[in-house]
PDB file of C-alpha atoms in Angstrom:
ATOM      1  CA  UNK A 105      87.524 100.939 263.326  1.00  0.00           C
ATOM      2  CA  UNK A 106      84.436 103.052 262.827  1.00  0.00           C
ATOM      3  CA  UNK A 107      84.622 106.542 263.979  1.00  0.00           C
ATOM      4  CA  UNK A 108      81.781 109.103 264.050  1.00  0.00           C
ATOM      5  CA  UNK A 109      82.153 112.662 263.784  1.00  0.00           C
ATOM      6  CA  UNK A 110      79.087 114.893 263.856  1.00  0.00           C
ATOM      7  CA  UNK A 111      78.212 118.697 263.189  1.00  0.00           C
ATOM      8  CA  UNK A 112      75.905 121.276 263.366  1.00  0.00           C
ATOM      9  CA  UNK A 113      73.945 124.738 264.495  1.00  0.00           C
ATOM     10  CA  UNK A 114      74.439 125.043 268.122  1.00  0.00           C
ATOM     11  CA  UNK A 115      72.172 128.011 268.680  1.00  0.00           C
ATOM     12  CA  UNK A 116      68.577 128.301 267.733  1.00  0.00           C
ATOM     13  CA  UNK A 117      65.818 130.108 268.448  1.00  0.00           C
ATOM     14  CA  UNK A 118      62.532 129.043 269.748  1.00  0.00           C
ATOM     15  CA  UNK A 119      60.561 127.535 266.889  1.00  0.00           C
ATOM     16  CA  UNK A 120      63.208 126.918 264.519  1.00  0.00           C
ATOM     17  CA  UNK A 121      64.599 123.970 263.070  1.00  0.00           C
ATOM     18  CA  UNK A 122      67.337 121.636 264.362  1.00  0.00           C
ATOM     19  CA  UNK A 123      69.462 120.027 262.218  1.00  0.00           C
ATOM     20  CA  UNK A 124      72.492 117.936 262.769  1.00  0.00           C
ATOM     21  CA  UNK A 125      74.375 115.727 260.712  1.00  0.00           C
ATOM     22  CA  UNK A 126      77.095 112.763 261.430  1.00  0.00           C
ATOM     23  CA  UNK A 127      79.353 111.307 259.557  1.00  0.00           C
ATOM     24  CA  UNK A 128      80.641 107.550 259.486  1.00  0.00           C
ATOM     25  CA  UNK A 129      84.667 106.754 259.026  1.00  0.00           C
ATOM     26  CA  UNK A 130      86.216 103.770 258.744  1.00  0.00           C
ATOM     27  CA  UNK A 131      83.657 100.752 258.207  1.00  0.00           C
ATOM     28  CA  UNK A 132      80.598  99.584 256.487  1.00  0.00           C
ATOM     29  CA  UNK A 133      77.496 101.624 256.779  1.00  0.00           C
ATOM     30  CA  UNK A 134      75.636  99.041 256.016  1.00  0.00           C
ATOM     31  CA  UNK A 135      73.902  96.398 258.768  1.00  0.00           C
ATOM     32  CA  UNK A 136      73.133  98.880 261.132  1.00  0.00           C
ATOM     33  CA  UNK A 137      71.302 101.272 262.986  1.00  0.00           C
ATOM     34  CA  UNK A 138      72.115 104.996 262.787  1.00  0.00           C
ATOM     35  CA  UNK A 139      71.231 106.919 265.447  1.00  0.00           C
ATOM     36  CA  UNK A 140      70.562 110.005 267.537  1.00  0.00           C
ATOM     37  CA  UNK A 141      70.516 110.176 270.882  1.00  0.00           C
ATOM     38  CA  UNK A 142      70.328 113.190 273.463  1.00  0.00           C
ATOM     39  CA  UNK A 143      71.240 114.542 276.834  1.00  0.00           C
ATOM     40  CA  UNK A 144      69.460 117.872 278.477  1.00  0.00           C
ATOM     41  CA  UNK A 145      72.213 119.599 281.062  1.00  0.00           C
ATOM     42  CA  UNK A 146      72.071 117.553 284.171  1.00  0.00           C
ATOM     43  CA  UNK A 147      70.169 114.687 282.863  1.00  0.00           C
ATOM     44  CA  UNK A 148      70.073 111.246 281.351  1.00  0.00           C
ATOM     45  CA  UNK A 149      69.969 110.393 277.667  1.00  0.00           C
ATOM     46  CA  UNK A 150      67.212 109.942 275.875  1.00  0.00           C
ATOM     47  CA  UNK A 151      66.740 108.144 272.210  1.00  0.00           C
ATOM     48  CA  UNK A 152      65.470 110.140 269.516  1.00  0.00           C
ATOM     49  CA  UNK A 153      65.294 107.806 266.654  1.00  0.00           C
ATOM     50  CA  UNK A 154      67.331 105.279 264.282  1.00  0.00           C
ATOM     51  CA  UNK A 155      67.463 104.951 260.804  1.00  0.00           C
ATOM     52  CA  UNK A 156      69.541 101.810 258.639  1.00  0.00           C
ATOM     53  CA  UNK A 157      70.946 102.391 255.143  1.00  0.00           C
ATOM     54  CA  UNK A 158      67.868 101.645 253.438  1.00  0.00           C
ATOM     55  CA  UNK A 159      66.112 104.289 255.035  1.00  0.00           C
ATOM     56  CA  UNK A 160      63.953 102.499 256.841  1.00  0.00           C
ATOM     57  CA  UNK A 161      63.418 104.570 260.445  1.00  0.00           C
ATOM     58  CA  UNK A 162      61.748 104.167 264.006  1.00  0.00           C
ATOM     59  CA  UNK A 163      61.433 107.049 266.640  1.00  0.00           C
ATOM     60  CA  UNK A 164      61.067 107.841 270.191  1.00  0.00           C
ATOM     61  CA  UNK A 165      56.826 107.816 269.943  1.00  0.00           C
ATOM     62  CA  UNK A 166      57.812 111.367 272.327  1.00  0.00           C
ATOM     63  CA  UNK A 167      59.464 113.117 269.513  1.00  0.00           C
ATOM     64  CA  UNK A 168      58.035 111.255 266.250  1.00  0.00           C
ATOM     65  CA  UNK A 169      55.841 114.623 265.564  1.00  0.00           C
ATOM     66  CA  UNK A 170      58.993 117.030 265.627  1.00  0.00           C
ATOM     67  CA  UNK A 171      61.525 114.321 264.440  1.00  0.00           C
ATOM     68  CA  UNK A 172      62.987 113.298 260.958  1.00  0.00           C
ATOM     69  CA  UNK A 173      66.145 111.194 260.089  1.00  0.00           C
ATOM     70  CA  UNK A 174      67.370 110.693 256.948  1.00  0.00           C
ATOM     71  CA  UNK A 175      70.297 109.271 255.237  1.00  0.00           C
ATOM     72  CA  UNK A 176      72.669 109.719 252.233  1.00  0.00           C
ATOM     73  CA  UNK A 177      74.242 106.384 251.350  1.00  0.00           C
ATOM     74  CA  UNK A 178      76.982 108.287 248.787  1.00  0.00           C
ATOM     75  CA  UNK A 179      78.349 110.221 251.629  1.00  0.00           C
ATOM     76  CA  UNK A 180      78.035 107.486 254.625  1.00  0.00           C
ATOM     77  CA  UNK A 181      76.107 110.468 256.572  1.00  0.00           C
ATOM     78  CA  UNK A 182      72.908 110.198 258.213  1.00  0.00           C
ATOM     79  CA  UNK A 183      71.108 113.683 259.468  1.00  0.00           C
ATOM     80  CA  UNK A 184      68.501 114.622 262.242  1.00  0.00           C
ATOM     81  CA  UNK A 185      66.257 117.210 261.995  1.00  0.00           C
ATOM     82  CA  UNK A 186      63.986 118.495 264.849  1.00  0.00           C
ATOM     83  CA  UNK A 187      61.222 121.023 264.441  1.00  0.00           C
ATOM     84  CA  UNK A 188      59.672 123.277 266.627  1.00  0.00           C
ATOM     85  CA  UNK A 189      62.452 123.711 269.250  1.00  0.00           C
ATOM     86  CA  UNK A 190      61.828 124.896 271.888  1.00  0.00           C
ATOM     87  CA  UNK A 191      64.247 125.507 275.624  1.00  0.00           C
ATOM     88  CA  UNK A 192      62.769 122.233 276.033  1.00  0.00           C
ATOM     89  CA  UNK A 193      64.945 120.495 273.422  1.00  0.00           C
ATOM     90  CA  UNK A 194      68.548 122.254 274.711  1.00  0.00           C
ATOM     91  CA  UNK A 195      70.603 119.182 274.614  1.00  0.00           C
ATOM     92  CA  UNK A 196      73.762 118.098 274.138  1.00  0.00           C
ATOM     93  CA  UNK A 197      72.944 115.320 271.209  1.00  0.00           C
ATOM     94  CA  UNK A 198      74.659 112.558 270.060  1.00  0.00           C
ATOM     95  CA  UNK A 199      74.942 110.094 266.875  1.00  0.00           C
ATOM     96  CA  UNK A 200      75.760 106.154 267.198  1.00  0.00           C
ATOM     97  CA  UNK A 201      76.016 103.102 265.530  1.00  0.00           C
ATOM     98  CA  UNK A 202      74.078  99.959 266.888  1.00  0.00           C
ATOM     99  CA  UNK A 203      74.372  96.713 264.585  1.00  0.00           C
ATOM    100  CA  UNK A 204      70.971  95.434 263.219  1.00  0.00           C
ATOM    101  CA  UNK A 205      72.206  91.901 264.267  1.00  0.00           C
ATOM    102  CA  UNK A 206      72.755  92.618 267.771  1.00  0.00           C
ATOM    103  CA  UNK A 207      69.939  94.632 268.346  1.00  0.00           C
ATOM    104  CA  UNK A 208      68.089  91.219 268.183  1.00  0.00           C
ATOM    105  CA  UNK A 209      69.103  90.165 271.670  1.00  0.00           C
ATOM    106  CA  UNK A 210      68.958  94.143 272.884  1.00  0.00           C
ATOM    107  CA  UNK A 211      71.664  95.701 270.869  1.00  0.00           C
ATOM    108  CA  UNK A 212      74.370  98.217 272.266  1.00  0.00           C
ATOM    109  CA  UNK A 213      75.622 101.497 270.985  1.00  0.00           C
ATOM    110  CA  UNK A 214      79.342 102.013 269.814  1.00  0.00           C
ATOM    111  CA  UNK A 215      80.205 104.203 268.726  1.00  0.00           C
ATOM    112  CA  UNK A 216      79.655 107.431 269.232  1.00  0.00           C
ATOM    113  CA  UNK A 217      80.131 110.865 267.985  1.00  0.00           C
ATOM    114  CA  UNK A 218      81.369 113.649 270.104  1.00  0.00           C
ATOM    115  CA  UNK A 219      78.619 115.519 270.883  1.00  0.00           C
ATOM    116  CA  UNK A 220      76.912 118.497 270.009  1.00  0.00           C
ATOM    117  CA  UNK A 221      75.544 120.649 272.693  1.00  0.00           C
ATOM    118  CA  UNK A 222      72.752 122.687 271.112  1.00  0.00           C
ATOM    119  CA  UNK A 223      70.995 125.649 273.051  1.00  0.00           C
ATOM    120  CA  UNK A 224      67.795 126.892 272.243  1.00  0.00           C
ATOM    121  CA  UNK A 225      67.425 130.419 273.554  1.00  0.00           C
ATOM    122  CA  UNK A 226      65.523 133.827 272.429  1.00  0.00           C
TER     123      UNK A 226
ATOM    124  CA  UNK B  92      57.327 102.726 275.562  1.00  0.00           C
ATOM    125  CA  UNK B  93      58.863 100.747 278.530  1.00  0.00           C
ATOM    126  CA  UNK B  94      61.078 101.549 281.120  1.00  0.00           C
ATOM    127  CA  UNK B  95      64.135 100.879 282.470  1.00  0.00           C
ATOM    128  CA  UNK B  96      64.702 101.813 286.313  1.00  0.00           C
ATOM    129  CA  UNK B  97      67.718 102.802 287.758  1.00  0.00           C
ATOM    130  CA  UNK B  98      68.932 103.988 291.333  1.00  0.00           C
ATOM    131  CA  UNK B  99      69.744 107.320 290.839  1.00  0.00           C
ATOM    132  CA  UNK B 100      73.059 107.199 293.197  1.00  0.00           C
ATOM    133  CA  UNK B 101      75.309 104.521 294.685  1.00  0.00           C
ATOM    134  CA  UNK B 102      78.918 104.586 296.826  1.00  0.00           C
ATOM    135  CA  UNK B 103      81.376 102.109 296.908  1.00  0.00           C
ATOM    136  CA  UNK B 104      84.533 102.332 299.033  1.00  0.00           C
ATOM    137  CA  UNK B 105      87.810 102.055 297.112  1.00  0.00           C
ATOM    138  CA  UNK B 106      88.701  98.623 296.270  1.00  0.00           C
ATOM    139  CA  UNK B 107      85.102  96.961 297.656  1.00  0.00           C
ATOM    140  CA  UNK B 108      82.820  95.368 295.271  1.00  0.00           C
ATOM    141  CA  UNK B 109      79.767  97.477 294.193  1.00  0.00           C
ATOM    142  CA  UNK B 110      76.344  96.439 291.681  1.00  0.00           C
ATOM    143  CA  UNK B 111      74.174  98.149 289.906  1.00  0.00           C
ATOM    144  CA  UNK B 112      70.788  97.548 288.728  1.00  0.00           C
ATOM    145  CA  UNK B 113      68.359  98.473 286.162  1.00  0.00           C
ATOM    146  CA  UNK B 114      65.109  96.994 285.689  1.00  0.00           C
ATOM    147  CA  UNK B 115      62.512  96.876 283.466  1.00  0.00           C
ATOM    148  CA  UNK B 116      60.286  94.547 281.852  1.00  0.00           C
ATOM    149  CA  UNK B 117      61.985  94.745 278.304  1.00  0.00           C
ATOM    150  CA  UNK B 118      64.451  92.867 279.788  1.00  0.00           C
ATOM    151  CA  UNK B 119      63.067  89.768 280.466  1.00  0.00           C
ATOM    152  CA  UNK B 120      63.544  89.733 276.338  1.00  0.00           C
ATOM    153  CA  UNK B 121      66.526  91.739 275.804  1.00  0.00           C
ATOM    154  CA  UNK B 122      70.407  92.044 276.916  1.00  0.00           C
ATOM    155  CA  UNK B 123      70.940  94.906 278.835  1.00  0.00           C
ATOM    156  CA  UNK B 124      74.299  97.070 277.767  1.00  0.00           C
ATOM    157  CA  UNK B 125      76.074  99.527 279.764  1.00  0.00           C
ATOM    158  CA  UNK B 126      77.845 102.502 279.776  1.00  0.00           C
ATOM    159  CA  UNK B 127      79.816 104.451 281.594  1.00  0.00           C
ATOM    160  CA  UNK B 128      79.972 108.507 281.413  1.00  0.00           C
ATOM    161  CA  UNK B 129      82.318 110.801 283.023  1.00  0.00           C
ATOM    162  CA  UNK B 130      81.565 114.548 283.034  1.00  0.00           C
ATOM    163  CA  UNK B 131      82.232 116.584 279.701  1.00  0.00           C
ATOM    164  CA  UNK B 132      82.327 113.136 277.915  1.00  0.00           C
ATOM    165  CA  UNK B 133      80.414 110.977 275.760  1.00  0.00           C
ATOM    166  CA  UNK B 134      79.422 107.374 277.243  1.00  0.00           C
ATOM    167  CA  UNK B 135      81.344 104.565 276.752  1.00  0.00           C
ATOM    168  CA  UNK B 136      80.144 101.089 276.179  1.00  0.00           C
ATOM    169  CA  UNK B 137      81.261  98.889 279.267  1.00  0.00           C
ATOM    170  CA  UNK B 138      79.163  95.913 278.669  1.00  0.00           C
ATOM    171  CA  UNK B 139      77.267  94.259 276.145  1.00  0.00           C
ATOM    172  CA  UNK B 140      75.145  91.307 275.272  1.00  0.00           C
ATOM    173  CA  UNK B 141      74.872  88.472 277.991  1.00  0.00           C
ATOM    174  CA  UNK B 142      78.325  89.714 279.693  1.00  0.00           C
ATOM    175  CA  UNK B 143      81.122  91.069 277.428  1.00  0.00           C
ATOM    176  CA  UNK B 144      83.607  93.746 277.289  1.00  0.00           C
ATOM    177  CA  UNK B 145      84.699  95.465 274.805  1.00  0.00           C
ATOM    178  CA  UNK B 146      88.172  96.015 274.080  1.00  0.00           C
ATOM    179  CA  UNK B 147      90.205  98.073 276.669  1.00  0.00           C
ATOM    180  CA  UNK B 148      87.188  97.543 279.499  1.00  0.00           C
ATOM    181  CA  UNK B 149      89.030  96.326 282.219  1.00  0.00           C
ATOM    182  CA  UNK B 150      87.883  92.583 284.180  1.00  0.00           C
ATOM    183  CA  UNK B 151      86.611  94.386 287.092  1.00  0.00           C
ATOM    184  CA  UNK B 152      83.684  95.127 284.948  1.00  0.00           C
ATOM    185  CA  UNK B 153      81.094  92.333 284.844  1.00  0.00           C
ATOM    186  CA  UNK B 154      77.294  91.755 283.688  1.00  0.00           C
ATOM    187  CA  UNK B 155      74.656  89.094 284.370  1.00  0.00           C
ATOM    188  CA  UNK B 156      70.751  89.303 284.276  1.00  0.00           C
ATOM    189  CA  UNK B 157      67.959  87.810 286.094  1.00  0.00           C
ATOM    190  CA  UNK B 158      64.382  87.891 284.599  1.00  0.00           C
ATOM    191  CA  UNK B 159      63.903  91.941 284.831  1.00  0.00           C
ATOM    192  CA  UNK B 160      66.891  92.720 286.516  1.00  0.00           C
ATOM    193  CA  UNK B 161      69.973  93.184 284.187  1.00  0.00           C
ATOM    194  CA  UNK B 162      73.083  94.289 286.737  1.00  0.00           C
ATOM    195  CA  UNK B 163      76.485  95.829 286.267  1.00  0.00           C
ATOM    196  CA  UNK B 164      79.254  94.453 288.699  1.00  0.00           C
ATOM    197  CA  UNK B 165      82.575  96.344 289.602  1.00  0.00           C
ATOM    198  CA  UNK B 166      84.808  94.036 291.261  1.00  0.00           C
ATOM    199  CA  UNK B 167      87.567  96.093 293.270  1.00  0.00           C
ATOM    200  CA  UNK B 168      86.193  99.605 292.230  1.00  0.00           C
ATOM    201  CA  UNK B 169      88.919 102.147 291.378  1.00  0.00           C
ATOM    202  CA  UNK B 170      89.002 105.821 291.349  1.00  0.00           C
ATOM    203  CA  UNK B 171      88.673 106.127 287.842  1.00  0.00           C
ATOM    204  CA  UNK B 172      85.389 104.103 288.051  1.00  0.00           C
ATOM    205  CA  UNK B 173      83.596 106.996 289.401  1.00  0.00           C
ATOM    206  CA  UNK B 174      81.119 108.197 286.953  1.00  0.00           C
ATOM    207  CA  UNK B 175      77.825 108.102 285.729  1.00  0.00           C
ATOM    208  CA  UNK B 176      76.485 104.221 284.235  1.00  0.00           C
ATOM    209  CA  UNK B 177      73.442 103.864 282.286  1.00  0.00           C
ATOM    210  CA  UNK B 178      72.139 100.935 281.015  1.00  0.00           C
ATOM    211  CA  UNK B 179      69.870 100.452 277.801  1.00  0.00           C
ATOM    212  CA  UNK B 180      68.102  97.813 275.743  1.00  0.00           C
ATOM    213  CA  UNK B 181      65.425  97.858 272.687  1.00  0.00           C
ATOM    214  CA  UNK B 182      61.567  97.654 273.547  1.00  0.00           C
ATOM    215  CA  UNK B 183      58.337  97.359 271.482  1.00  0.00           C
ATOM    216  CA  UNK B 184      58.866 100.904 270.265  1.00  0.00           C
ATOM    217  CA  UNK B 185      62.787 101.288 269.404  1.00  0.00           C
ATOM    218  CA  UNK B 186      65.368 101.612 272.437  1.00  0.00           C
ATOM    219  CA  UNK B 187      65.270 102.746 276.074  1.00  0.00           C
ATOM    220  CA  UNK B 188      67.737 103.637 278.575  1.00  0.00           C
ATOM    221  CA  UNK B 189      67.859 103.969 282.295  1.00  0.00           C
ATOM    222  CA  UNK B 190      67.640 107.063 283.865  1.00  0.00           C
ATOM    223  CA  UNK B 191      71.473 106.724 285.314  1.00  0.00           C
ATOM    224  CA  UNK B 192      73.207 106.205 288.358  1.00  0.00           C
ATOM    225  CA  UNK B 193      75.858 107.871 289.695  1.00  0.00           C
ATOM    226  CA  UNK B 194      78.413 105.707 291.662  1.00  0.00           C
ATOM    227  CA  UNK B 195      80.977 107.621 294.077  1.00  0.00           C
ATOM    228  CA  UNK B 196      84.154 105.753 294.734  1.00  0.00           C
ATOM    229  CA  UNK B 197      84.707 106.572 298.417  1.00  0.00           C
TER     230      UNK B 197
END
């Protein structure tokens, strides 16, 4: 059973650079879509952006400025990196899995990591 | 990017059925899934593709979908069940999700 466990900075400043990475356990990392996802205090979530093994990636038209995900195939990890911050971005943020075959007919995300709540404050 | 509309709160007495909705016009080509979040936790799938569940969802938990209406059904809603669902499917620019609802078991 895949399992995702993800890390990173949890405190930035305004104008620095996010960066989060999340690891995949247990299954192929191939066929599917890695991705971030995120969730401001008190809100709902919000895609950031996917990425498959190839590389190949899509984002939230929103973000796509600030946003870059990239993977590394030798250690089945994908990262997310997100520029600029600002109090805007404090989130709690979230990698999952969604297979490339079933995002055909809409797709659905499972797993997912724990969470990572990152705070953007001066 | 489309979007996918939720109510933002429903109640359902303990035991009673209770639906929720999410439209959007992504759906008339796209599944809905759903999931359900409690607070402090990550969401967990509930439903997926034209109605299943994964493994451990209990049977009280049901989808269907009607041109741009995709719905989540609890059948005999339990304490437990209260929580916050979301729904989400792919669009023209990547994926979208509903902006929640949160259902209070009464």
């Amino acid at each position: 059973q895949v399992q995702l466990q993800q890390w990173g900075a949890g405190l930035l400043k305004p104008s620095e650079t996010l960066s989060l990475t999340c690891a995949v356990y247990g299954g192929s990392f191939s066929g599917y879509y890695w991705s971030w996802i995120r969730q401001p205090p008190g809100k709902g979530l919000e895609w950031i952006g996917e990425i498959n093994h190839s590389g190949s990636t899509n984002y939230n038209p929103s973000l796509k400025s600030r946003v870059t995900i990239s993977v590394d195939t030798s250690k089945n990890q994908f990262s997310l990196k997100l520029s600029s911050v600002t109090a805007a971005d404090t989130a709690v943020y979230y990698c999952a899995s969604m297979g490339i075959a079933a995002a055909g007919t809409g797709g659905w995300f499972d797993p997912w990591g724990q969470g990572t709540l990152v705070t953007v404050s001066s | 990017s489309s979007e996918l509309t939720q109510d933002p709160a429903v109640s359902v007495a303990l035991g009673q059925t209770v639906r929720i909705t999410c439209q959007g016009d992504s759906l008339r080509s796209y599944y809905a899934s759903w999931y359900q979040q409690k607070p402090g936790q990550a969401p967990v799938l509930v439903i997926y593709g034209k109605n299943n569940r994964p493994s451990g969802i209990p049977d009280r938990f049901s989808g269907s979908s009607s041109g741009n209406t995709a719905s989540l059904t609890i059948t005999g809603a339990q304490a437990e069940d209260e929580a916050d669902y979301y729904c989400n499917s792919r669009d023209s620019s990547g994926v979208v999700f509903g902006g929640g609802t949160k259902l209070t078991v009464l």
